[in-house]
Coordinates of N, CA, C and O in Angstrom, one line a residue:
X246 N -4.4 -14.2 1.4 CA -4.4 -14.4 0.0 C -5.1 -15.7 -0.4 O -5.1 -16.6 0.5
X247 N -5.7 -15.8 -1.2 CA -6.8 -16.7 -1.8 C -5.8 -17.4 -2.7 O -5.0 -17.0 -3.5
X248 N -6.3 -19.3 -2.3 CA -5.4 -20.0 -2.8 C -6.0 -20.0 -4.3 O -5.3 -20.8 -5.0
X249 N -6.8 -19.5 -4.8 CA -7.3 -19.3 -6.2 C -6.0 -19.0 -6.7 O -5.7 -19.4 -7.9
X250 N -5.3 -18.3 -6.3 CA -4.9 -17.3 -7.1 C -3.1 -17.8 -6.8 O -2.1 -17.0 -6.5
X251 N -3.0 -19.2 -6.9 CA -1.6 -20.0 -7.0 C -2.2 -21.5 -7.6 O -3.2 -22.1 -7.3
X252 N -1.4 -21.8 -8.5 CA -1.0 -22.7 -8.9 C 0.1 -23.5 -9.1 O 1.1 -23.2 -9.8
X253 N -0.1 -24.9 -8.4 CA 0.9 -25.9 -7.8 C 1.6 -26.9 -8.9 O 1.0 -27.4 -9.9
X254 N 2.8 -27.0 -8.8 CA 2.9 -28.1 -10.2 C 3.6 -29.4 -9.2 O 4.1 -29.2 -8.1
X255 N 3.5 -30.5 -9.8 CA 4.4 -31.5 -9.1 C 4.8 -32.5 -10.6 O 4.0 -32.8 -11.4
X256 N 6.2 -32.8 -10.5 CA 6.5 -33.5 -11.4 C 7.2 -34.6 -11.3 O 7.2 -35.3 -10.3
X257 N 8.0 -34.8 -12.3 CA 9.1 -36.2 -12.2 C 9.5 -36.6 -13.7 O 8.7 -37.2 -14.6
X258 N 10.9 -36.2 -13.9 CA 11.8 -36.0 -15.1 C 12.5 -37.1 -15.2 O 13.2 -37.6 -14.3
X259 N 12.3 -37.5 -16.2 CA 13.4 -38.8 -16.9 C 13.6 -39.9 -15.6 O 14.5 -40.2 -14.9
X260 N 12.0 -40.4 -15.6 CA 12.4 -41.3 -15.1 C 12.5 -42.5 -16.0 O 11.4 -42.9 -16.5
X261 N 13.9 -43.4 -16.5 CA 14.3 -44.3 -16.9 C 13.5 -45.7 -17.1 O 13.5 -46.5 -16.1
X262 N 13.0 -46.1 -18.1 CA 12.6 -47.5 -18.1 C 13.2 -48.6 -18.8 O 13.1 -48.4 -20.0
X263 N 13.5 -49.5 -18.7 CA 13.9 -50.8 -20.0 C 12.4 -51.0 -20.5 O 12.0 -51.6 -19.5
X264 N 11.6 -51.0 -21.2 CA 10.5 -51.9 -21.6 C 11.0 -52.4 -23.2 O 12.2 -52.5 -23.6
X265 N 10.0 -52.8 -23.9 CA 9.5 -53.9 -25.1 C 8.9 -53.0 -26.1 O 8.7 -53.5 -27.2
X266 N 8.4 -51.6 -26.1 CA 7.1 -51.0 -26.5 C 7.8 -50.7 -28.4 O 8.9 -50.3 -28.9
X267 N 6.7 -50.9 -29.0 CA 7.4 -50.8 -30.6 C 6.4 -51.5 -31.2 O 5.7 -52.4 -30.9
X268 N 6.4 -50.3 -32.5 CA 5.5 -51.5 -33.5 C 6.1 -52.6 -34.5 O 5.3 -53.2 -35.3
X269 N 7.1 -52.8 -34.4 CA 8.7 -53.9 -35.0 C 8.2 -55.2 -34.0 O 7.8 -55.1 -32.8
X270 N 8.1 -56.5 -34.8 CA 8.2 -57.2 -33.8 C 9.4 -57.3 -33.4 O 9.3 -57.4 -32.2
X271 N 10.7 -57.3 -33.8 CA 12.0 -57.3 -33.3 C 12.3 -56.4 -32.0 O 13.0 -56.9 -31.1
X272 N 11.6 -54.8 -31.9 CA 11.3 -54.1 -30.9 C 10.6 -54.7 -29.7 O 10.9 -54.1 -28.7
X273 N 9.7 -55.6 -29.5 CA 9.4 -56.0 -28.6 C 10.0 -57.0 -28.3 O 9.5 -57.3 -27.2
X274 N 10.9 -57.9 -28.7 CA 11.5 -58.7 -28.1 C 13.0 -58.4 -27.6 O 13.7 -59.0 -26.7
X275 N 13.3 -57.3 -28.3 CA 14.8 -57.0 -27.9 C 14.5 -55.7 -26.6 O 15.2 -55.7 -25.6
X276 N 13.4 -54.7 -26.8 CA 13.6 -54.0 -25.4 C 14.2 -52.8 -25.5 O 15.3 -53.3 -25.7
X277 N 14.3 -51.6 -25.6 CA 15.4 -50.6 -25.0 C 14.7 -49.6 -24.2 O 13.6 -49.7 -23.7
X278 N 15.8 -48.5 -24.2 CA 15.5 -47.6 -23.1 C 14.5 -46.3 -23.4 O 14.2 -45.6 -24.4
X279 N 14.1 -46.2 -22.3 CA 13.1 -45.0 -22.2 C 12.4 -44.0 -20.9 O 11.9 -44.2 -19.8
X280 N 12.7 -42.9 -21.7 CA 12.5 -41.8 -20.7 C 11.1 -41.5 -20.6 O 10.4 -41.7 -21.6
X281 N 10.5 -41.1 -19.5 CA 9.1 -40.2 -19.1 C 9.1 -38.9 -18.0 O 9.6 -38.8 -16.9
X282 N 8.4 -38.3 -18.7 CA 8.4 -37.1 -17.7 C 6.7 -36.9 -17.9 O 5.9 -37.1 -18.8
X283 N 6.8 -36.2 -16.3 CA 4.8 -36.1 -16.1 C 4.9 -34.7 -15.3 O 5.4 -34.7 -14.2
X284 N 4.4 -33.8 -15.6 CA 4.2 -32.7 -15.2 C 2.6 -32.3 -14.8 O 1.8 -32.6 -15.7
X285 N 2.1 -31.7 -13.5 CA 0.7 -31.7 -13.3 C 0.7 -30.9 -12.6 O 1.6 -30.7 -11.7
X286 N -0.6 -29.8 -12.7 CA -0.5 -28.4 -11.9 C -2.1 -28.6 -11.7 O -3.0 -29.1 -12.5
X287 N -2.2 -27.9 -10.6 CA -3.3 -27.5 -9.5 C -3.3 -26.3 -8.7 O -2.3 -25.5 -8.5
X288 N -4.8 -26.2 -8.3 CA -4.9 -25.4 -7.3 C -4.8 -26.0 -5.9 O -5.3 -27.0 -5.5
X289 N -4.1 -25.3 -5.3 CA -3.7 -25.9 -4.2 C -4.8 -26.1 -2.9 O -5.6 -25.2 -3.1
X290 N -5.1 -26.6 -2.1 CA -6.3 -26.6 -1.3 C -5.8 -27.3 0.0 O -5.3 -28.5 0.1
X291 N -6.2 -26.2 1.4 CA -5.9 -26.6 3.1 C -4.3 -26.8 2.8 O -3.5 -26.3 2.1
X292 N -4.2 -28.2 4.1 CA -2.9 -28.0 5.0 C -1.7 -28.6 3.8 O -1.8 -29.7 3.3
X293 N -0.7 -27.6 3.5 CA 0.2 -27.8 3.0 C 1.0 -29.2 3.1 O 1.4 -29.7 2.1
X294 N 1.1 -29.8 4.2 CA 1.9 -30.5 5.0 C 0.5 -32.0 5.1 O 0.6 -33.0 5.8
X295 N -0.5 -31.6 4.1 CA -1.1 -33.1 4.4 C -1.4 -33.6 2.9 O -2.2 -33.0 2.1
X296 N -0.6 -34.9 2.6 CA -0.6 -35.2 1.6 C -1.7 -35.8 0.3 O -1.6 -36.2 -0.8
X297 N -2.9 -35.8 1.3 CA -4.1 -36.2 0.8 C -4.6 -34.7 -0.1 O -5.6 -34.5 -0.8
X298 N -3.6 -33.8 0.2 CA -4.3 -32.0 -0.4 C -3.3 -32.3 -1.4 O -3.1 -31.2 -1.9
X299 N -2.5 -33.1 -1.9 CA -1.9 -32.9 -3.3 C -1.8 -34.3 -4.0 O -2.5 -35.3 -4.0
X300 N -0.5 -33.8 -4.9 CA -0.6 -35.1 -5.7 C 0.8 -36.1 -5.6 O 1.7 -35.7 -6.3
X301 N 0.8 -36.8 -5.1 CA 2.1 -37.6 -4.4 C 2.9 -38.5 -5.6 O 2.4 -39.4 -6.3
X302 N 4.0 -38.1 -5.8 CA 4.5 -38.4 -6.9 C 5.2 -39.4 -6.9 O 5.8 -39.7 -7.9
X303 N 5.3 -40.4 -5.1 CA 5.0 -41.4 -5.6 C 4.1 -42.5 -6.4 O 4.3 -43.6 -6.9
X304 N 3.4 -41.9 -6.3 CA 1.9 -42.7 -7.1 C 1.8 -42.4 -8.8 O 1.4 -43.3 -9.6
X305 N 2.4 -40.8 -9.2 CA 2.5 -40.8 -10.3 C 4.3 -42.0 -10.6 O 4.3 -42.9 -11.5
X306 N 5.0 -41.8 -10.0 CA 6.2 -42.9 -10.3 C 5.6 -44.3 -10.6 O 6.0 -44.9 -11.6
X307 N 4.6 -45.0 -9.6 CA 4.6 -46.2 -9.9 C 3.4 -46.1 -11.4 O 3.6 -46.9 -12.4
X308 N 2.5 -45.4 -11.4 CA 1.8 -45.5 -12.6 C 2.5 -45.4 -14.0 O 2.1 -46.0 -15.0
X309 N 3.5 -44.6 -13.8 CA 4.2 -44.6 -15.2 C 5.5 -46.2 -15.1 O 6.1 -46.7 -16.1
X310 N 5.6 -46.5 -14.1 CA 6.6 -47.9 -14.1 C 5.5 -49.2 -14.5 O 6.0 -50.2 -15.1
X311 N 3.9 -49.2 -14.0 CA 3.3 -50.2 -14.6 C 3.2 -50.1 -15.8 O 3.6 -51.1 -16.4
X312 N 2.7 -49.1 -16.5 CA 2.3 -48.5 -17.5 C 3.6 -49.3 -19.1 O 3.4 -49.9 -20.1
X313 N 4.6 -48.8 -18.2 CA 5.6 -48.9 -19.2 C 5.8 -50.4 -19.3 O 6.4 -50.8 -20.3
X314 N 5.4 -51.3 -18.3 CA 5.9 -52.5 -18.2 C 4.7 -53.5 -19.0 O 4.7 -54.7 -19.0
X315 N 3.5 -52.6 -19.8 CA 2.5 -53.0 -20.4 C 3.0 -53.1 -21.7 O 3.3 -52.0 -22.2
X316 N 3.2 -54.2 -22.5 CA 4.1 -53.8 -23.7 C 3.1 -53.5 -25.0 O 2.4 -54.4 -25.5
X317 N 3.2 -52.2 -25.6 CA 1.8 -51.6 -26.7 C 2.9 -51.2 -27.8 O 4.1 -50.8 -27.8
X318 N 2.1 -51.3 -28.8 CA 3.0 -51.5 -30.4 C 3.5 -49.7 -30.2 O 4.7 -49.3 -30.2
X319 N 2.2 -48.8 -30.0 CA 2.5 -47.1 -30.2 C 2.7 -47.0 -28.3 O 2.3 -47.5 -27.3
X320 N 3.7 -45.8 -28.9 CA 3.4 -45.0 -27.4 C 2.9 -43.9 -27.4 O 3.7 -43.1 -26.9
X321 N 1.7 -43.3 -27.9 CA 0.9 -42.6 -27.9 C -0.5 -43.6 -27.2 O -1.3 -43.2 -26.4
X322 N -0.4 -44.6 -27.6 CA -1.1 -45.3 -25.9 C -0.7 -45.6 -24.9 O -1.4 -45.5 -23.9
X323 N 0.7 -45.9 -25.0 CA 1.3 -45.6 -23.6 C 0.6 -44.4 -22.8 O -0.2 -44.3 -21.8
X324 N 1.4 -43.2 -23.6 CA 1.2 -42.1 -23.1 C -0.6 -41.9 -22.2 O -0.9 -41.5 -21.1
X325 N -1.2 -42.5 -23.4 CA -2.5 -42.1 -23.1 C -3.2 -43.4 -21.8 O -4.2 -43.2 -21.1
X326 N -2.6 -44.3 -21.7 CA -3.1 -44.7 -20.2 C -2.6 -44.2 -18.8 O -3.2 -44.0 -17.8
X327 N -0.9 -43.9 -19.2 CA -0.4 -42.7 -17.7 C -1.6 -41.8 -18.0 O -2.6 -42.1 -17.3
X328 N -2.0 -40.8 -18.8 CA -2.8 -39.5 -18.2 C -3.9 -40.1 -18.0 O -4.5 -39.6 -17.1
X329 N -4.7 -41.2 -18.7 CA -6.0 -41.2 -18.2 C -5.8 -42.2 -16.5 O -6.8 -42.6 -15.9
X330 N -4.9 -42.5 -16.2 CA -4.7 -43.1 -14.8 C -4.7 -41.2 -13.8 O -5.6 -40.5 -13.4
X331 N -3.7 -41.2 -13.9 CA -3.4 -39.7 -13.5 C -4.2 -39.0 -13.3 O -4.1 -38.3 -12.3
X332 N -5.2 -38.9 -14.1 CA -6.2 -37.7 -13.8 C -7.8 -38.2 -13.3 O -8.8 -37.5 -13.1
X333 N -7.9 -40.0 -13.2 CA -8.7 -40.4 -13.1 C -8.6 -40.9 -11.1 O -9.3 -41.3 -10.2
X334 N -6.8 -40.3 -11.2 CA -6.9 -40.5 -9.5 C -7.0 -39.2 -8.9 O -7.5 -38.9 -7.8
X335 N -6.4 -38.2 -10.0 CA -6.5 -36.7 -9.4 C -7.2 -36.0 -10.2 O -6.9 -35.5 -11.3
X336 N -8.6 -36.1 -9.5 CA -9.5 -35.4 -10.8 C -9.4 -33.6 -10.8 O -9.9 -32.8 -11.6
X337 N -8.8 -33.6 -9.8 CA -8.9 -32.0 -9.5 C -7.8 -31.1 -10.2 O -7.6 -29.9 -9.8
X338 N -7.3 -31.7 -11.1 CA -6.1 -31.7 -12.1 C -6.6 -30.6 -13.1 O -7.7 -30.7 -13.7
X339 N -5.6 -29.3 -13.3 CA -6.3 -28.4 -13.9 C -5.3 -28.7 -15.4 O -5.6 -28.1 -16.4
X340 N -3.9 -29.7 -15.4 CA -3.7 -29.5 -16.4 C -2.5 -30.7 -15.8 O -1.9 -30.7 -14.7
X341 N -2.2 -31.7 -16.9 CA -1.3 -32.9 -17.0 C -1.0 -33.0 -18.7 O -1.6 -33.0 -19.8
X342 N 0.6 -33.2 -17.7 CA 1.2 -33.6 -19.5 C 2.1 -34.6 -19.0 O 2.8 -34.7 -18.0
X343 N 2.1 -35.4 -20.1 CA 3.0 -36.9 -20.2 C 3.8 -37.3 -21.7 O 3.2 -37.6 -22.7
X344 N 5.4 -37.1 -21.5 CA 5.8 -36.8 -22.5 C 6.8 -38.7 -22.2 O 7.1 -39.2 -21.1
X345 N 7.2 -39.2 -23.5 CA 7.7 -40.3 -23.5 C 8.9 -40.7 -24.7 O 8.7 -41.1 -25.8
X346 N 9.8 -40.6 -24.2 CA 11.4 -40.4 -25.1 C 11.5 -41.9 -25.3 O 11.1 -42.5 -24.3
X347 N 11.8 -42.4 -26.1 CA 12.4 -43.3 -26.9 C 14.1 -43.3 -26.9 O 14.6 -42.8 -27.9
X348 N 14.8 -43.7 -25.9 CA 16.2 -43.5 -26.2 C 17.0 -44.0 -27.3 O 16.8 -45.2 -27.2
X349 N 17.5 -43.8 -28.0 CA 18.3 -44.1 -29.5 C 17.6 -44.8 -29.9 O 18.0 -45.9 -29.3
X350 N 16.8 -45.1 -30.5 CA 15.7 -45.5 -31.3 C 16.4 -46.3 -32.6 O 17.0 -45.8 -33.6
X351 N 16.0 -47.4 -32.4 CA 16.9 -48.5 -34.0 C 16.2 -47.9 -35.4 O 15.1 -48.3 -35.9
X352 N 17.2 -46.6 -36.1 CA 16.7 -46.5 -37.0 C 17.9 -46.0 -37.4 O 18.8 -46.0 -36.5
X353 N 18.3 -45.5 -39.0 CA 19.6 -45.1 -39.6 C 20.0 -44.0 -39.1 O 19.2 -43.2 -38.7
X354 N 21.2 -43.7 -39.1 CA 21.5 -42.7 -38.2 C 21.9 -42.5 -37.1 O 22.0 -43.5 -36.5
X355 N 22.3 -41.2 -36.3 CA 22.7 -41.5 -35.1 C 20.8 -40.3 -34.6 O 20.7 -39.2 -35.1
X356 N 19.9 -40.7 -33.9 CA 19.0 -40.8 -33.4 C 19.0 -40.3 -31.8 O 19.2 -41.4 -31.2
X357 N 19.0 -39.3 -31.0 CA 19.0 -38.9 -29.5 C 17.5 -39.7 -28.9 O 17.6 -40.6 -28.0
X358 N 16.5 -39.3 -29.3 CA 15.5 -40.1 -29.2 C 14.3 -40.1 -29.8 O 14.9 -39.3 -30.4
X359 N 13.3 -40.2 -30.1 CA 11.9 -39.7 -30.5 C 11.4 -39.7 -29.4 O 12.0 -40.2 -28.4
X360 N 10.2 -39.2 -29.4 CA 9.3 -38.2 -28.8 C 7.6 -38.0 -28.9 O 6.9 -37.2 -29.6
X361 N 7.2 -38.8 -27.9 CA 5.3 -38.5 -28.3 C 5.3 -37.9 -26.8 O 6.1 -38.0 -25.8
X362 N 4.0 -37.1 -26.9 CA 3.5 -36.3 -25.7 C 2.0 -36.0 -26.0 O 1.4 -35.8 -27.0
X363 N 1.5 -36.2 -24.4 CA 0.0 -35.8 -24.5 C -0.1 -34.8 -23.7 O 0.8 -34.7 -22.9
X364 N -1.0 -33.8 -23.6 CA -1.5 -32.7 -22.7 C -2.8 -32.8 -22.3 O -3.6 -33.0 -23.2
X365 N -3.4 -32.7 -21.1 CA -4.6 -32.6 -20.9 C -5.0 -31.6 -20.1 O -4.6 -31.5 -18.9
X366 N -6.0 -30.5 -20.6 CA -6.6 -29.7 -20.3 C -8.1 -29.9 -19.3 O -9.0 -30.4 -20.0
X367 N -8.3 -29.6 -18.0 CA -9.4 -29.5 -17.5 C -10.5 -28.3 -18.0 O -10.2 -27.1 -18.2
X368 N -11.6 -28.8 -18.2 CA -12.6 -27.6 -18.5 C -12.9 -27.2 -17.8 O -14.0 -26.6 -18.1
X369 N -12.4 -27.0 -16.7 CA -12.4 -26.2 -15.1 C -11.8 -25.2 -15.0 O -11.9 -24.6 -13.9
X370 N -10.7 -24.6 -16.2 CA -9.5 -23.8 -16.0 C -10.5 -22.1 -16.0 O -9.9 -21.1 -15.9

């Protein structure tokens, strides 16, 4: 069977950060919590078992831990330096998404979190 004809996903859910990120200056000095999840699918290619044929999620883990520790008023640039890191190490990336939760967010109300997300499509698909 022709590996065309599967596609691989590799991910990593809620992984947890403290950063600074906010357009408040109050938000950048006080800090809270935040989730990221990074989803990326491919076509798979050679030895299963050799990690240079995929995409090692430890590498996506540490990109989204520097990433987050860069302190930016929006996270919609956050967002957007995880994928352009991401796809700029795995160019063979037929499709990445990077989604970034805001945990209880200081605003009125009781708030679970807000929510920006990017998708990126290869023109390879």
């Amino acid at each position: 069977m022709n590996s065309q004809n599967f596609t691989q996903t590799v991910a990593l859910r809620d992984v947890k950060c403290y950063a600074y990120h906010g357009f408040y200056p109050e938000e950048q000095l006080t800090g809270i919590y935040f989730s990221v999840d990074i989803v990326v699918n491919f076509v798979p290619k050679g030895d299963t078992e050799d990690i240079e044929q995929t995409v090692n999620y430890e590498v996506l883990n540490n990109i989204i831990i520097e990433e987050m520790q860069r302190t930016q008023k929006m996270l919609e640039t956050v967002v957007r330096r995880i994928i352009d890191r991401v796809i700029s190490g795995y160019p063979f990336l037929r499709t990445a998404e990077v989604s970034i939760k805001k945990l209880s967010p200081p605003m009125p109300g009781q708030v679970g979190h807000s929510f920006v997300q990017l998708k990126y499509c290869s023109d390879n698909n």
